[in-house]
Amino acid sequence: MTTAAAAWFAVVFFTLPGFAVSWVSGLKAPAAALTALPVTFGIIGVGAWFWGLTSAPFNLWTFGISVAVALLAAAAWRYAFARKARRGGAVPWRRALFPGDVRSRSIADPYWVLPALGVGAGAYVAASDRLRWLVHLPNGVSNIVQGWDVQWHANAVRFIMDTGVASATRMGELQNVETHAKLLYPSAYHAGIALFGEAAGLEPIPALNIAESVLPALAFPASLACLVFAFMRSTGVTAQIAAALAAVCAYAAPQLLWVPDYVGMWPYLFAIGLTGVVIWQFLLVPGRRAGALPAAAGFVGLLSVHPSAVTVVVLAVALSWLTSTLVRPERSRLSDTLWLAAPALAGTVAFLPQVLAGSAQAGEVASWQPEEELGAGGAWGAALRMDTRHVAQFFPDFDPTVALWLAGAGALVLVVWRGQVWPALFYAASLAVTANALSPFDNVWGDILGTVGNLHYSTGHRLIMPVVMSVIAAAAVAVAAGVRLLCLAPVAQRYGKGVAVSTVASLVAGAALGAAAIPQVRAHAEEGAQAAFSSARTPDRMVSADDLAAYDWLATQPAAWEGLTMGDPADGYSWIYAYNGVPTVARHYLWPTGGRGSANDTLYWHADFIGEGHNAPVEQAIKDLDVRFFILSPGSFWAYQNPQYEMLRAFWASKGVTPVYRKGSTAIFAVNSAFTKAELEQMRDDAKAHGSDTLFGLAEPVDTQ
């Protein structure tokens, strides 16, 4: 399958299940399509957790069963509404299943056309550029990102594809090979990509790279369009124009698609990219109560991808309820409130372990300090200018002045014309949380804002994302309102003449403006976007061509598959697990859980005693872990991490390990106790035949058997 074909397949794979479930449950086709992504990941998240309780693997077959169950639940949900409508038999089944104006908000209602064009164009430009850059990077779609968390993401995808274990509650089996200590880690992002890789016939790293190029590119344009609909509490002509423009402008925001990708916070990036969609899902419910089921599924999807993002949805929905729903309810204040709360309650109950994982993360990261350098205006100035980490590095000409003025005008439109105060409050609250993370306030407000910020690692480059989304949505509203004014919409509506002409003129003008904006947005941001996208994927910081050659050779050795390979987690050696599937002791730059005295700890700190005959714990650790090989590739990820000299120096003179492969600074050592002298010599000959550097001046390997 070509890269382009795989990307288009990813679009269908990640949207079709969610669309089908949403449509069957009662949403009309345009809304079901726009909100499909979080619903799909809700099915994946719950399915991964449920099948993790059984001995069955989570794969395409069990995922298919999960989708079928979700469709049955959606059908039963819709039947319940239809049955209620038919009480007394006065309403026919067709009318009960399709209540209200059948044409309104359906595919026959053209309200969706312009937003769909904007979302489609925004997604296509972002995804196509990311994929184009990807295939021209070293190793193409198999490129190894040299960042921190991406190793874990890639290894998680490999683990799920190989074992079928995808539950968030069982990620300890991946991270903690020795102890299997429990680890709660949101896994829907990884499980979805593993399923995609299986369906597309891709290895884990290509599946991850292609999906990461496509998923955020789909999510942010859709989310910004939905956020406009939510801000305006309308899908009228002005909202349609604004939704299309906002979707197109997602590409231009460094803080959305580009900086988060560069730092490797991929599940978080995708989760924030879904927040606007899920907010709109909730706000649809009072007017279309059948939408409560897909809203609950979307909420679960958000929890399953990254629980932190839920705070964005909760804040937006709570403010909307307080200042909009209670002021102008769809049916009644009480019923609207209950129906707004129901999806959140159902979603939380359905995936409570994910929520607990998010709470645990908050405690772990509360002590993190932001790395942003604050210039003029301090924390508030940096937050207002959206000038957080890495923006100036890749986008030195980024100037939000025009966008901020337009957003201010859009806020006036929302408050004065639409009576929607909550978007401004949402922006202000998000801005305050960001400023507090950059420089904590020394008062009770700092404590309150810090509680939210802690869930987002208390870092400005994460917390700024809802701020940026609000600015883009509000600015698009201002431009759309300007288009409507120029097309004399207020005059036509006041006098009841020329409304159709004004509407058509507005839509044509909006479409022309969007079409003109696409190349401008791209030209303005492409250089910085490509630099941010490529920077972590280009240098050989952790994994070089020599490393990949060593990985490929070790993968040809049967013993590597029978036991485990070890090294220094800080040098990134466990990329071999994602790249070739060779089982390793570590699966992340972070250490596995075990503590002092564990076999992993003993071998790491006392590897120079292997084979010396007077350190029983070391010999026992080798047996307990069944380590067959060590692979070393200095240096360490962080500058403060010292080289592991017990391996780097002692191994070359050790009686317990024998160097069998060397390429540049990368070396592989076999554990003597696991092999005969003849086997060790054969490995060295085979390695030399496969490009290993000559191992000069080495003593003969010890015959251990």
Short mmCIF file of N, CA and C in Angstrom, two decimals, residues 44 46 64 66 108 196 220 242 257 278 338 343 375 388 450 452 506-507 514 542 606 641 648 665 701:
data_model
loop_
_atom_site.label_atom_id
_atom_site.label_comp_id
_atom_site.label_asym_id
_atom_site.label_seq_id
_atom_site.Cartn_x
_atom_site.Cartn_y
_atom_site.Cartn_z
N ILE A 44 -13.01 2.39 20.59
CA ILE A 44 -11.69 1.76 20.75
C ILE A 44 -11.31 1.71 22.22
N VAL A 46 -13.18 1.82 25.06
CA VAL A 46 -13.97 0.88 25.85
C VAL A 46 -13.68 -0.55 25.41
N GLY A 64 -14.09 -5.43 15.62
CA GLY A 64 -15.32 -5.55 14.83
C GLY A 64 -16.51 -5.91 15.70
N SER A 66 -16.76 -5.14 18.86
CA SER A 66 -17.05 -3.93 19.63
C SER A 66 -17.88 -2.94 18.83
N ALA A 108 -29.61 16.79 2.84
CA ALA A 108 -30.35 17.57 1.84
C ALA A 108 -30.36 19.06 2.17
N PHE A 196 -5.19 0.15 13.01
CA PHE A 196 -4.96 0.68 11.66
C PHE A 196 -3.79 -0.02 10.99
N PHE A 220 -8.13 18.97 14.07
CA PHE A 220 -8.17 20.40 14.36
C PHE A 220 -9.10 21.19 13.44
N ALA A 242 -17.86 31.26 9.00
CA ALA A 242 -16.83 31.29 10.04
C ALA A 242 -16.24 29.91 10.28
N LEU A 257 -0.73 22.50 15.47
CA LEU A 257 -0.28 21.33 14.71
C LEU A 257 1.23 21.08 14.78
N VAL A 278 -16.13 17.61 20.72
CA VAL A 278 -16.88 17.07 21.87
C VAL A 278 -17.70 18.17 22.55
N LEU A 338 -30.17 18.44 32.86
CA LEU A 338 -30.02 16.99 33.07
C LEU A 338 -29.46 16.31 31.83
N PRO A 343 -24.43 12.77 29.40
CA PRO A 343 -23.31 12.15 28.66
C PRO A 343 -22.01 12.14 29.46
N GLY A 375 9.30 37.08 28.16
CA GLY A 375 9.84 38.36 27.74
C GLY A 375 9.02 39.50 28.32
N THR A 388 4.56 30.89 23.50
CA THR A 388 5.03 29.86 24.41
C THR A 388 6.18 29.09 23.77
N GLY A 450 -3.84 26.36 39.34
CA GLY A 450 -2.82 25.32 39.31
C GLY A 450 -3.40 23.93 39.34
N VAL A 452 -6.02 22.91 37.80
CA VAL A 452 -6.32 22.57 36.40
C VAL A 452 -5.02 22.39 35.62
N SER A 506 -23.31 36.08 0.21
CA SER A 506 -22.47 35.85 1.38
C SER A 506 -21.72 34.53 1.27
N LEU A 507 -22.43 33.48 0.85
CA LEU A 507 -21.81 32.16 0.74
C LEU A 507 -20.73 32.16 -0.35
N GLY A 514 -12.28 31.95 1.58
CA GLY A 514 -11.61 30.74 2.05
C GLY A 514 -10.63 30.20 1.04
N MET A 542 19.58 10.18 18.82
CA MET A 542 19.51 8.97 19.63
C MET A 542 19.67 7.70 18.80
N HIS A 606 25.65 -2.88 38.09
CA HIS A 606 26.77 -3.79 38.36
C HIS A 606 27.05 -4.70 37.17
N GLN A 641 22.48 13.25 32.32
CA GLN A 641 22.62 11.81 32.53
C GLN A 641 24.04 11.38 32.20
N LEU A 648 29.94 0.66 29.23
CA LEU A 648 30.69 1.22 28.10
C LEU A 648 32.18 0.89 28.15
N SER A 665 29.95 3.84 17.00
CA SER A 665 29.91 3.82 18.46
C SER A 665 28.86 2.85 19.00
N PRO A 701 36.83 -15.17 23.06
CA PRO A 701 35.69 -15.33 23.97
C PRO A 701 35.87 -16.53 24.89
#
